[in-house]
Amino acid sequence: MSDSLRYRIPLRSRTAIGICFSLLSIAITPADASPIQAAFSRINPDLSSEQQLDAQIGRRLFRRPWISAPASTQTVDGLGPLYNARACIHCHPHNGRGRIPATQEKPLSLVMRLRQPANKPDPKYGYQLQPFAIAGHQSEGYIAISYENIPVQFDDGAQINLRKPSYRINGLSYGPLNPQTEYSPRLAPALIAPGMLASIPASEIEIQADPQDNNGDGVSGEVSWVWSREQQQKIPGRFGHKAEIATLSEQVQHAFTMDMGLSTPLFPQHAGDCTQAQELCLSAPHGDSPQYDNLEIHQPLVNLIAHYLRHLTPPLPRQPDDPDVLAGKTLFTQIGCASCHRPSWRLGGQSIQPYTDLLLHDMGEGLSDGNAEWRTAPLWGIGLTEQVNGNTYYLHDGRALSLMEAILWHGGEAQPQRDAVLALDATQRDQLIRFIQSL
Ligand code: HEC
Ligand code: HEC
C-alpha cells in the first residue's frame, strides 16, 4: 500500500486525544473474548510502532460509546438527540455483521433508510429512522418485521425454505411518513479489511464494468458513481450495500452524523438526521466546541478511526487445500459466481482476495427495495460469521439464515447461476458451501 494512502495524524492531536483517554478511563466494550472473535479486528502487524499506536487509538474510538450534551466532558458528548446507536461497535460487533432484532426489540444494527424519489429524505423523519432518543426527546418509531416462508426445491427433490421479510414502522412519534417514502432496510455489514477495498484504483473498477453486457455473459456490472464530499467530484462508490459512499473517511463521518447524531467536518449538522419538522431536536443543546473546530467530531478523530479501518487485515482462508473445498472452488468458477464475486485484485505488489467486483448488479425483484441494484457482497471472512458473531444473518437485510438461502435469493443478472445451483446434487452443494465457508 502506498504511503499517500495513509493518513498522517499530527502528533499534537494524537497526544491530546491519548491524554483525554487516560484521564477519562472511559468504559469501552471489552476486548474480543477469544482469538477467533478478533479475526476481523487485526491491525496490520507491519505498521511502524507509531502507526500501530494510532490504529489502536482508532480502535478504542470505534468501540467507545458517546453520550448526550451537555456533559461534564466535551470529549465524548453530542450524541443525538435522535440516534440509532451510541458506538460504532454496537452495530458492527467484533467488526462483524449486525443482527436482526427479536420481536418487540428496538433495532440496533438494522438501519431503516427512508427514501423518496430522486433519493430525497422523508420530509419529517429524514434519511433514516432513529429508534432511540436522548432524555427529553421522542424516538421516531420502531421496525416490525414479519416473514413469509417460500419453499424452494432443488432438482433432486430436496427442499429449503426462504424467508421473505416485510416491514412496518410502528409507534411513529412525528406523524405519518410521507406516502411516497419507501423503506430500504440495511443490516450492518462486517468490516473486513475495508482499507484494502479503498485502495483498489478507481480506474481498475471502471475497466471491468460492463453495463451494456458487451461481452454477452449476462452480467452487466455498473460502477456506482457518487458525489464525493471529500474530493468534490464524482468517483466510484465502494462502501455500503449499494456502494453509495466513496471513501472511508466519508463513511466514518456519515456514520457519526446519521447513526449517532454527531457533527463532523463533512456533515456539520450537530442534530444529525433531525429535520425542520423536529424543532425540539434542532434546538437541543449540542456538543460543538471551539476545542474541536466547532464540531462534535473533528478531523483528527475521524482520521484516527479511518486509519484503524484502513489497516485492518482480512482473515486467512481456512483449509484451502481440502479436496472438498477445492471441488467447491471449481464449481464456484464453473457456475459463474466469480463473474461478480471477483476472486482477486492486485494492489501494487500484493494480491488481495475479497471476492467482489465492487460493482452494482440487478439482483431481481426478490431482493429489490424499489431498486434491485446491489453491490456484490465481498465474501472474504464470511465463513467466520458464526464464530465471530454467534449468528448468521446474510444479505443486505439479514433475511438469509444460511449461505444456501443467500445464494437462492440471487435473481436478475444472477438467475442463471442460481438455477445452476438448484441443479447441483447434494455432494456438490456441500462442496460449494464448504468452499465459501473456507473464505
Ligand atoms: C446504527 C448502526 C450503525 C452504526 C452506529 C455504525 N454503522 Fe457502519 N454501517 C451500518 C450499516 C447499516 C452499514 C451499511 C450501510 C449501507 O448499506 O448504506 C454500515 C456500513 C459501514 C461501512 C462500510 C462497509 C462496507 O463494506 O461497505 C463502514 C466502513 C462502517 N460502516 C464503519 C462504521 C464506523 C467507523 C462507525 C462509527 C463511527 C459506524 N460504522 C457506525 C450500521 C452502523
Ligand atoms: C450478478 C452478480 C452475482 C452473481 C453471478 C453471484 N452473486 Fe452472490 N451476491 C451478489 C450481490 C449483489 C450480493 C448482495 C445481495 C444482497 O445483499 O441483497 C450477493 C450476495 C451473496 C452472498 C451473501 C453475502 C453476505 O455477506 O451476506 C453469498 C453467500 C453469495 N452472494 C454467493 C454467491 C454464489 C455462491 C454465487 C454463484 C452461485 C453467486 N453469489 C453469484 C452478486 C452476485
Coordinates of C-alpha atoms and ligand atoms in Angstrom, one line a residue:
M1 CA 0.0 0.0 0.0
S2 CA 1.5 3.4 -0.9
D3 CA 2.2 5.9 1.8
S4 CA 0.0 8.5 0.1
L5 CA -3.0 6.3 1.1
R6 CA -2.2 6.6 4.8
Y7 CA -3.4 9.4 6.9
R8 CA -0.8 11.3 8.8
I9 CA -2.1 12.3 12.1
P10 CA -0.3 15.2 13.7
L11 CA 1.5 14.2 16.8
R12 CA -0.1 17.1 18.8
S13 CA -3.7 15.8 18.2
R14 CA -2.6 12.3 18.8
T15 CA -1.1 13.2 22.2
A16 CA -4.1 15.3 23.1
I17 CA -6.6 12.5 22.3
G18 CA -4.3 10.0 24.1
I19 CA -4.3 12.1 27.2
C20 CA -8.1 12.5 27.1
F21 CA -8.3 8.8 27.1
S22 CA -6.1 8.2 30.1
L23 CA -7.8 11.0 32.1
L24 CA -11.2 9.7 31.4
S25 CA -10.7 5.9 31.5
I26 CA -13.9 5.6 29.5
A27 CA -15.8 2.4 29.8
I28 CA -15.2 0.7 26.4
T29 CA -16.7 -2.5 25.1
P30 CA -14.5 -5.3 26.4
A31 CA -11.8 -6.8 24.1
D32 CA -12.7 -9.7 21.9
A33 CA -13.2 -12.7 24.1
S34 CA -11.3 -15.2 22.0
P35 CA -8.7 -15.1 19.2
I36 CA -11.3 -16.2 16.7
Q37 CA -13.6 -13.3 17.7
A38 CA -10.8 -11.0 16.9
A39 CA -10.5 -12.4 13.4
F40 CA -11.9 -9.2 11.8
S41 CA -10.1 -6.7 14.2
R42 CA -6.5 -7.4 13.5
I43 CA -4.3 -4.5 12.7
N44 CA -1.6 -4.9 10.1
P45 CA 1.4 -6.0 12.1
D46 CA 3.9 -4.5 9.6
L47 CA 2.9 -0.9 10.6
S48 CA 5.5 1.2 12.3
S49 CA 5.1 1.4 16.0
E50 CA 3.9 5.0 15.7
Q51 CA 1.2 3.9 13.2
Q52 CA 0.3 0.9 15.3
L53 CA -0.4 3.3 18.2
D54 CA -2.6 5.5 16.0
A55 CA -4.5 2.4 14.9
Q56 CA -5.0 1.3 18.5
I57 CA -6.4 4.7 19.4
G58 CA -8.7 4.5 16.4
R59 CA -9.9 1.1 17.6
R60 CA -10.7 2.5 21.0
L61 CA -12.6 5.3 19.4
F62 CA -14.5 2.8 17.3
R63 CA -15.5 1.0 20.5
R64 CA -16.3 4.0 22.6
P65 CA -19.9 5.0 23.4
W66 CA -20.9 8.6 23.0
I67 CA -23.2 10.5 25.5
S68 CA -25.6 13.4 25.2
A69 CA -24.6 17.1 25.6
P70 CA -24.0 18.9 27.8
A71 CA -21.8 16.6 29.7
S72 CA -19.0 17.2 32.3
T73 CA -16.6 16.5 29.5
Q74 CA -16.7 17.7 25.9
T75 CA -14.7 14.9 24.6
V76 CA -17.5 12.3 24.4
D77 CA -20.7 14.4 24.2
G78 CA -23.1 15.4 21.5
L79 CA -24.9 12.1 20.9
G80 CA -28.3 12.5 19.2
P81 CA -30.8 14.0 20.1
L82 CA -32.1 11.2 17.8
Y83 CA -29.8 8.2 17.2
N84 CA -29.5 4.6 16.1
A85 CA -26.7 3.5 18.4
R86 CA -24.1 5.0 20.7
A87 CA -21.0 3.4 19.3
C88 CA -19.7 2.1 16.0
I89 CA -19.1 -1.3 17.6
H90 CA -22.7 -1.6 18.8
C91 CA -23.7 -2.1 15.2
H92 CA -20.5 -3.9 14.0
P93 CA -19.9 -6.2 16.9
H94 CA -16.3 -7.5 16.8
N95 CA -16.2 -5.7 13.4
G96 CA -18.7 -8.4 12.3
R97 CA -22.1 -8.0 10.9
G98 CA -25.2 -6.8 12.7
R99 CA -28.1 -8.8 13.9
I100 CA -31.9 -8.9 13.3
P101 CA -33.8 -7.6 16.4
A102 CA -36.0 -10.0 18.3
T103 CA -39.8 -9.3 18.2
Q104 CA -40.5 -6.1 20.3
E105 CA -36.8 -5.3 20.5
K106 CA -35.6 -1.9 19.1
P107 CA -33.4 -2.5 16.1
L108 CA -29.8 -1.5 16.6
S109 CA -27.7 -2.8 13.7
L110 CA -30.6 -2.9 11.2
V111 CA -31.0 0.6 9.9
M112 CA -34.2 1.6 8.1
R113 CA -33.3 4.0 5.3
L114 CA -36.2 6.2 4.2
R115 CA -36.2 7.3 0.6
Q116 CA -38.3 9.4 -1.7
P117 CA -38.0 9.6 -5.5
A118 CA -34.6 11.1 -6.5
N119 CA -33.1 9.9 -3.2
K120 CA -34.7 12.6 -1.2
P121 CA -35.3 12.1 2.5
D122 CA -38.7 11.8 4.2
P123 CA -39.7 15.4 5.0
K124 CA -40.5 14.6 8.7
Y125 CA -38.2 11.7 9.5
G126 CA -35.1 12.4 7.3
Y127 CA -32.8 9.9 5.7
Q128 CA -33.3 7.1 8.2
L129 CA -35.4 6.0 11.1
Q130 CA -33.9 6.7 14.5
P131 CA -35.4 4.3 17.1
F132 CA -33.6 5.9 20.0
A133 CA -33.5 9.4 21.5
I134 CA -31.7 11.1 24.5
A135 CA -33.7 12.0 27.6
G136 CA -36.5 14.6 26.9
H137 CA -36.8 13.7 23.2
Q138 CA -39.1 11.2 21.5
S139 CA -37.5 8.5 19.4
E140 CA -39.0 8.2 15.9
G141 CA -40.5 4.7 16.0
Y142 CA -39.6 1.1 15.6
I143 CA -39.5 -1.6 13.0
A144 CA -41.8 -4.6 13.0
I145 CA -40.7 -7.5 10.7
S146 CA -42.7 -10.4 9.6
Y147 CA -41.6 -13.2 7.4
E148 CA -43.4 -15.3 4.8
N149 CA -42.0 -18.7 4.0
I150 CA -41.1 -19.5 0.5
P151 CA -40.3 -23.2 -0.1
V152 CA -37.8 -23.9 -2.9
Q153 CA -37.0 -27.3 -4.4
F154 CA -33.7 -28.5 -5.8
D155 CA -33.8 -30.5 -9.0
D156 CA -33.1 -33.7 -6.9
G157 CA -36.2 -33.0 -4.8
A158 CA -34.5 -31.7 -1.7
Q159 CA -36.4 -28.7 -0.1
I160 CA -35.2 -25.5 1.5
N161 CA -37.2 -22.6 3.0
L162 CA -36.5 -18.9 2.2
R163 CA -37.9 -16.2 4.4
K164 CA -39.3 -13.1 2.6
P165 CA -39.4 -10.2 5.0
S166 CA -42.0 -7.4 5.1
Y167 CA -41.6 -4.3 7.2
R168 CA -43.8 -2.0 9.1
I169 CA -42.8 1.0 11.2
N170 CA -44.8 1.3 14.4
G171 CA -45.0 4.0 17.0
L172 CA -44.3 6.9 14.6
S173 CA -43.9 9.9 17.0
Y174 CA -43.8 12.7 14.5
G175 CA -46.9 11.9 12.4
P176 CA -47.3 9.7 9.4
L177 CA -44.5 9.1 6.9
N178 CA -44.9 10.8 3.5
P179 CA -46.9 8.5 1.3
Q180 CA -44.1 8.5 -1.3
T181 CA -41.5 7.3 1.2
E182 CA -40.0 3.9 0.6
Y183 CA -38.2 1.7 3.0
S184 CA -34.7 0.3 2.5
P185 CA -33.5 -1.9 5.4
R186 CA -29.8 -2.3 5.7
L187 CA -28.1 -4.6 8.1
A188 CA -24.6 -3.5 9.3
P189 CA -22.1 -5.5 7.2
A190 CA -18.9 -7.0 8.5
L191 CA -15.9 -4.6 8.3
I192 CA -13.3 -6.8 6.7
A193 CA -10.2 -5.0 5.5
P194 CA -12.2 -2.1 4.2
G195 CA -8.9 -0.2 3.6
M196 CA -7.9 -2.8 1.0
L197 CA -11.2 -2.2 -0.8
A198 CA -10.5 1.5 -0.6
S199 CA -7.0 1.0 -2.1
I200 CA -8.2 -0.6 -5.4
P201 CA -7.5 2.0 -8.1
A202 CA -10.7 3.6 -9.4
S203 CA -9.5 3.1 -13.0
E204 CA -9.5 -0.7 -12.4
I205 CA -13.0 -0.7 -11.0
E206 CA -14.1 1.2 -14.2
I207 CA -12.3 -1.1 -16.6
Q208 CA -14.2 -4.2 -15.6
A209 CA -17.6 -2.6 -15.6
D210 CA -19.8 -3.8 -18.5
P211 CA -23.1 -2.0 -18.1
Q212 CA -24.3 -2.9 -21.6
D213 CA -23.1 -6.5 -21.3
N214 CA -20.9 -6.2 -24.4
N215 CA -19.2 -9.5 -23.6
G216 CA -22.5 -11.3 -23.6
D217 CA -22.1 -13.2 -20.3
G218 CA -25.4 -12.0 -18.9
V219 CA -23.7 -10.0 -16.2
S220 CA -23.8 -6.2 -16.6
G221 CA -21.9 -4.7 -13.6
E222 CA -22.1 -1.0 -13.2
V223 CA -19.9 1.5 -11.4
S224 CA -21.8 3.3 -8.7
W225 CA -20.8 6.9 -9.5
V226 CA -21.3 9.0 -6.4
W227 CA -20.5 12.6 -5.4
S228 CA -17.6 12.6 -3.0
R229 CA -17.9 15.4 -0.5
E230 CA -14.3 14.9 0.3
Q231 CA -12.9 15.1 -3.2
Q232 CA -15.7 17.4 -4.7
Q233 CA -16.2 15.2 -7.7
K234 CA -18.0 12.1 -8.9
I235 CA -15.9 8.9 -8.2
P236 CA -16.8 5.2 -7.9
G237 CA -18.7 4.4 -4.7
R238 CA -17.4 1.4 -2.8
F239 CA -19.0 1.3 0.7
G240 CA -22.5 0.3 1.8
H241 CA -24.8 -2.3 0.3
K242 CA -25.4 -0.1 -2.7
A243 CA -21.9 1.4 -2.8
E244 CA -23.3 4.8 -2.1
I245 CA -20.2 6.1 -0.2
A246 CA -16.9 6.8 -1.9
T247 CA -14.2 6.9 0.7
L248 CA -13.6 5.5 4.2
S249 CA -13.4 9.0 5.7
E250 CA -16.8 9.8 4.3
Q251 CA -18.2 6.5 5.6
V252 CA -16.9 7.3 9.1
Q253 CA -18.4 10.8 9.1
H254 CA -21.7 9.6 7.6
A255 CA -22.0 7.1 10.4
F256 CA -21.3 9.6 13.1
T257 CA -23.9 12.0 11.7
M258 CA -26.7 9.7 10.6
D259 CA -26.4 6.9 13.1
M260 CA -25.2 8.8 16.2
G261 CA -26.2 12.5 15.6
L262 CA -22.7 13.9 15.9
S263 CA -21.4 16.7 13.7
T264 CA -18.3 16.1 11.5
P265 CA -16.3 18.2 9.0
L266 CA -18.3 16.9 6.0
F267 CA -21.7 16.7 7.8
P268 CA -21.6 19.7 10.2
Q269 CA -25.2 19.5 11.3
H270 CA -25.0 18.8 15.1
A271 CA -28.5 17.4 15.3
G272 CA -27.6 14.7 12.7
D273 CA -30.7 13.5 10.8
C274 CA -33.2 15.7 12.5
T275 CA -35.5 17.6 10.1
Q276 CA -37.2 21.0 10.1
A277 CA -40.3 19.2 11.3
Q278 CA -38.4 18.1 14.5
E279 CA -37.9 21.5 16.2
L280 CA -37.2 20.4 19.7
C281 CA -34.4 18.2 18.2
L282 CA -32.9 21.0 16.3
S283 CA -32.9 23.4 19.2
A284 CA -31.5 20.9 21.8
P285 CA -28.1 21.6 23.5
H286 CA -25.2 20.1 21.4
G287 CA -21.6 19.3 21.8
D288 CA -19.9 21.5 19.2
S289 CA -17.0 23.1 20.9
P290 CA -14.2 25.5 19.9
Q291 CA -11.7 23.0 21.1
Y292 CA -12.9 20.7 18.3
D293 CA -13.2 23.2 15.5
N294 CA -16.8 23.9 16.5
L295 CA -17.8 20.4 15.8
E296 CA -18.6 17.4 17.9
I297 CA -16.2 15.1 16.0
H298 CA -13.3 16.9 14.4
Q299 CA -11.0 15.9 11.6
P300 CA -8.2 14.3 13.7
L301 CA -10.7 12.0 15.4
V302 CA -12.2 11.0 12.0
N303 CA -8.6 10.3 10.8
L304 CA -7.8 8.0 13.7
I305 CA -10.9 5.8 13.1
A306 CA -10.3 5.8 9.3
H307 CA -6.7 5.0 9.9
Y308 CA -7.7 2.0 12.1
L309 CA -10.2 0.7 9.4
R310 CA -7.6 1.3 6.7
H311 CA -5.1 -1.0 8.4
L312 CA -7.4 -3.9 9.3
T313 CA -6.2 -7.2 7.7
P314 CA -8.5 -9.9 6.3
P315 CA -8.6 -13.4 7.9
L316 CA -6.7 -16.1 6.1
P317 CA -8.7 -18.8 4.3
R318 CA -9.0 -22.0 6.3
Q319 CA -8.2 -25.4 4.8
P320 CA -7.9 -24.0 1.3
D321 CA -6.4 -27.3 0.1
D322 CA -9.0 -29.6 1.4
P323 CA -10.3 -31.7 -1.6
D324 CA -14.0 -30.7 -0.9
V325 CA -13.0 -27.0 -0.7
L326 CA -11.1 -27.3 -3.9
A327 CA -14.0 -29.0 -5.6
G328 CA -16.3 -26.3 -4.4
K329 CA -14.0 -23.6 -5.7
T330 CA -14.1 -25.2 -9.2
L331 CA -17.9 -25.2 -9.0
F332 CA -17.9 -21.6 -7.9
T333 CA -15.9 -20.7 -11.1
Q334 CA -17.8 -23.0 -13.5
I335 CA -21.2 -21.8 -12.4
G336 CA -20.1 -18.2 -12.9
C337 CA -20.3 -16.9 -9.3
A338 CA -16.8 -15.4 -9.9
S339 CA -18.2 -13.1 -12.7
C340 CA -19.4 -10.9 -9.9
H341 CA -17.6 -12.2 -6.8
R342 CA -14.2 -11.5 -8.4
P343 CA -11.7 -13.6 -6.5
S344 CA -8.7 -11.4 -6.6
W345 CA -7.3 -7.9 -7.3
R346 CA -3.7 -6.8 -7.5
L347 CA -2.7 -3.9 -5.2
G348 CA 0.8 -2.8 -6.1
G349 CA 3.0 -5.9 -5.3
Q350 CA 0.3 -7.6 -3.3
S351 CA -2.8 -9.7 -4.2
I352 CA -6.0 -9.5 -2.2
Q353 CA -9.0 -11.9 -2.3
P354 CA -12.1 -10.0 -1.5
Y355 CA -14.5 -11.9 -3.9
T356 CA -16.2 -8.8 -5.1
D357 CA -16.0 -6.6 -8.2
L358 CA -17.3 -3.6 -6.2
L359 CA -19.9 -3.1 -9.0
L360 CA -23.7 -2.8 -8.8
H361 CA -25.8 -5.6 -10.2
D362 CA -29.5 -6.1 -10.8
M363 CA -30.4 -8.9 -8.4
G364 CA -34.1 -9.3 -9.4
E365 CA -37.4 -8.5 -7.8
G366 CA -37.0 -10.7 -4.8
L367 CA -34.2 -8.6 -3.3
S368 CA -35.4 -5.2 -4.6
D369 CA -36.2 -2.4 -2.1
G370 CA -37.7 -0.4 -5.0
N371 CA -34.4 -0.7 -6.7
A372 CA -32.9 -4.1 -7.4
E373 CA -29.2 -2.9 -7.7
W374 CA -26.8 -4.1 -5.0
R375 CA -23.1 -4.1 -4.7
T376 CA -21.6 -7.5 -5.0
A377 CA -21.1 -8.5 -1.3
P378 CA -17.4 -9.3 -0.6
L379 CA -17.2 -12.9 0.6
W380 CA -13.8 -12.9 2.4
G381 CA -14.2 -13.8 6.0
I382 CA -17.8 -14.9 5.5
G383 CA -17.1 -18.4 6.8
L384 CA -16.2 -17.0 10.2
T385 CA -19.5 -15.2 10.7
E386 CA -21.0 -17.6 13.2
Q387 CA -17.8 -17.9 15.2
V388 CA -17.3 -14.1 15.4
N389 CA -20.9 -13.0 15.8
G390 CA -22.7 -16.1 17.2
N391 CA -25.4 -15.8 14.4
T392 CA -25.7 -15.9 10.7
Y393 CA -27.7 -13.2 9.0
Y394 CA -26.8 -12.9 5.4
L395 CA -27.7 -10.5 2.6
H396 CA -28.3 -6.8 2.9
D397 CA -31.2 -7.2 5.3
G398 CA -30.2 -10.3 7.1
R399 CA -33.1 -12.4 5.7
A400 CA -31.0 -15.4 4.8
L401 CA -30.1 -17.7 7.8
S402 CA -27.7 -19.9 5.8
L403 CA -25.3 -19.4 2.9
M404 CA -27.5 -21.6 0.7
E405 CA -30.5 -19.4 1.4
A406 CA -28.4 -16.3 0.5
I407 CA -27.5 -18.0 -2.8
L408 CA -31.0 -19.0 -3.7
W409 CA -32.2 -15.3 -3.2
H410 CA -30.0 -14.4 -6.2
G411 CA -32.1 -13.4 -9.2
G412 CA -31.9 -10.9 -12.1
E413 CA -28.4 -11.0 -13.6
A414 CA -27.6 -13.9 -11.3
Q415 CA -30.6 -16.0 -12.2
P416 CA -28.6 -18.5 -14.4
Q417 CA -26.1 -19.0 -11.5
R418 CA -29.0 -19.6 -9.0
D419 CA -30.6 -22.1 -11.4
A420 CA -27.3 -23.9 -11.8
V421 CA -27.1 -24.3 -8.0
L422 CA -30.6 -25.8 -8.0
A423 CA -29.3 -28.4 -10.4
L424 CA -26.4 -29.5 -8.2
D425 CA -26.5 -32.7 -6.3
A426 CA -26.2 -32.9 -2.6
T427 CA -22.4 -33.6 -2.6
Q428 CA -21.8 -30.7 -5.0
R429 CA -24.0 -28.3 -2.9
D430 CA -22.0 -29.3 0.1
Q431 CA -18.7 -28.7 -1.7
L432 CA -19.8 -25.2 -2.8
I433 CA -20.8 -24.3 0.7
R434 CA -17.6 -25.7 2.1
F435 CA -15.6 -23.5 -0.2
I436 CA -17.5 -20.4 0.8
Q437 CA -17.1 -21.4 4.5
S438 CA -13.3 -21.6 3.9
L439 CA -13.1 -17.9 2.9
Ligands
HEC1 C1 -26.8 2.1 13.7 C2 -25.9 1.1 13.3 C3 -24.5 1.6 12.8 C4 -23.6 2.3 13.5 C5 -23.7 3.0 14.8 C6 -22.4 2.4 12.6 N1 -22.6 1.7 11.5 FE1 -21.3 1.4 10.0 N2 -22.7 0.5 8.9 C7 -24.0 0.3 9.3 C8 -24.8 -0.1 8.1 C9 -26.3 -0.5 8.1 C10 -24.0 -0.1 7.0 C11 -24.4 -0.3 5.5 C12 -24.9 1.0 5.0 C13 -25.5 1.0 3.6 O1 -25.8 -0.1 3.1 O2 -25.5 2.1 3.1 C14 -22.7 0.3 7.5 C15 -21.5 0.4 6.7 C16 -20.3 0.7 7.2 C17 -19.0 0.6 6.5 C18 -18.9 0.1 5.0 C19 -18.6 -1.3 5.0 C20 -18.7 -1.9 3.6 O3 -18.2 -3.0 3.3 O4 -19.4 -1.4 2.8 C21 -18.0 1.0 7.3 C22 -16.5 1.1 6.9 C23 -18.6 1.4 8.5 N3 -20.0 1.2 8.5 C24 -17.9 1.9 9.6 C25 -18.6 2.5 10.7 C26 -17.9 3.3 11.7 C27 -16.5 3.7 11.7 C28 -18.9 3.7 12.6 C29 -18.8 4.6 13.8 C30 -18.3 6.0 13.5 C31 -20.1 3.0 12.2 N4 -19.9 2.3 11.1 C32 -21.3 3.1 12.9 C33 -24.5 0.4 10.5 C34 -23.9 1.2 11.5
HEC2 C1 -24.7 -10.9 -11.0 C2 -23.8 -10.9 -9.9 C3 -23.7 -12.0 -8.9 C4 -23.5 -13.4 -9.2 C5 -23.4 -14.0 -10.5 C6 -23.5 -14.0 -7.9 N1 -23.6 -13.1 -6.9 FE1 -23.6 -13.5 -4.9 N2 -24.1 -11.6 -4.5 C7 -24.2 -10.6 -5.4 C8 -24.8 -9.4 -4.8 C9 -25.1 -8.1 -5.5 C10 -25.0 -9.8 -3.4 C11 -25.6 -8.9 -2.3 C12 -27.1 -9.1 -2.4 C13 -27.8 -8.5 -1.2 O1 -27.2 -8.2 -0.2 O2 -29.0 -8.4 -1.3 C14 -24.5 -11.2 -3.3 C15 -24.5 -11.9 -2.1 C16 -24.0 -13.1 -1.9 C17 -23.9 -13.8 -0.7 C18 -24.3 -13.3 0.7 C19 -23.1 -12.4 1.2 C20 -23.4 -11.7 2.5 O3 -22.5 -11.1 3.0 O4 -24.5 -11.8 3.1 C21 -23.4 -15.1 -0.9 C22 -23.0 -16.2 0.1 C23 -23.2 -15.2 -2.4 N3 -23.6 -14.0 -2.9 C24 -22.7 -16.3 -3.0 C25 -22.8 -16.4 -4.4 C26 -22.6 -17.7 -5.1 C27 -22.2 -19.0 -4.5 C28 -22.8 -17.4 -6.4 C29 -22.8 -18.4 -7.6 C30 -23.8 -19.5 -7.4 C31 -23.1 -16.0 -6.6 N4 -23.1 -15.5 -5.3 C32 -23.3 -15.4 -7.8 C33 -23.9 -10.7 -6.8 C34 -23.7 -11.9 -7.5

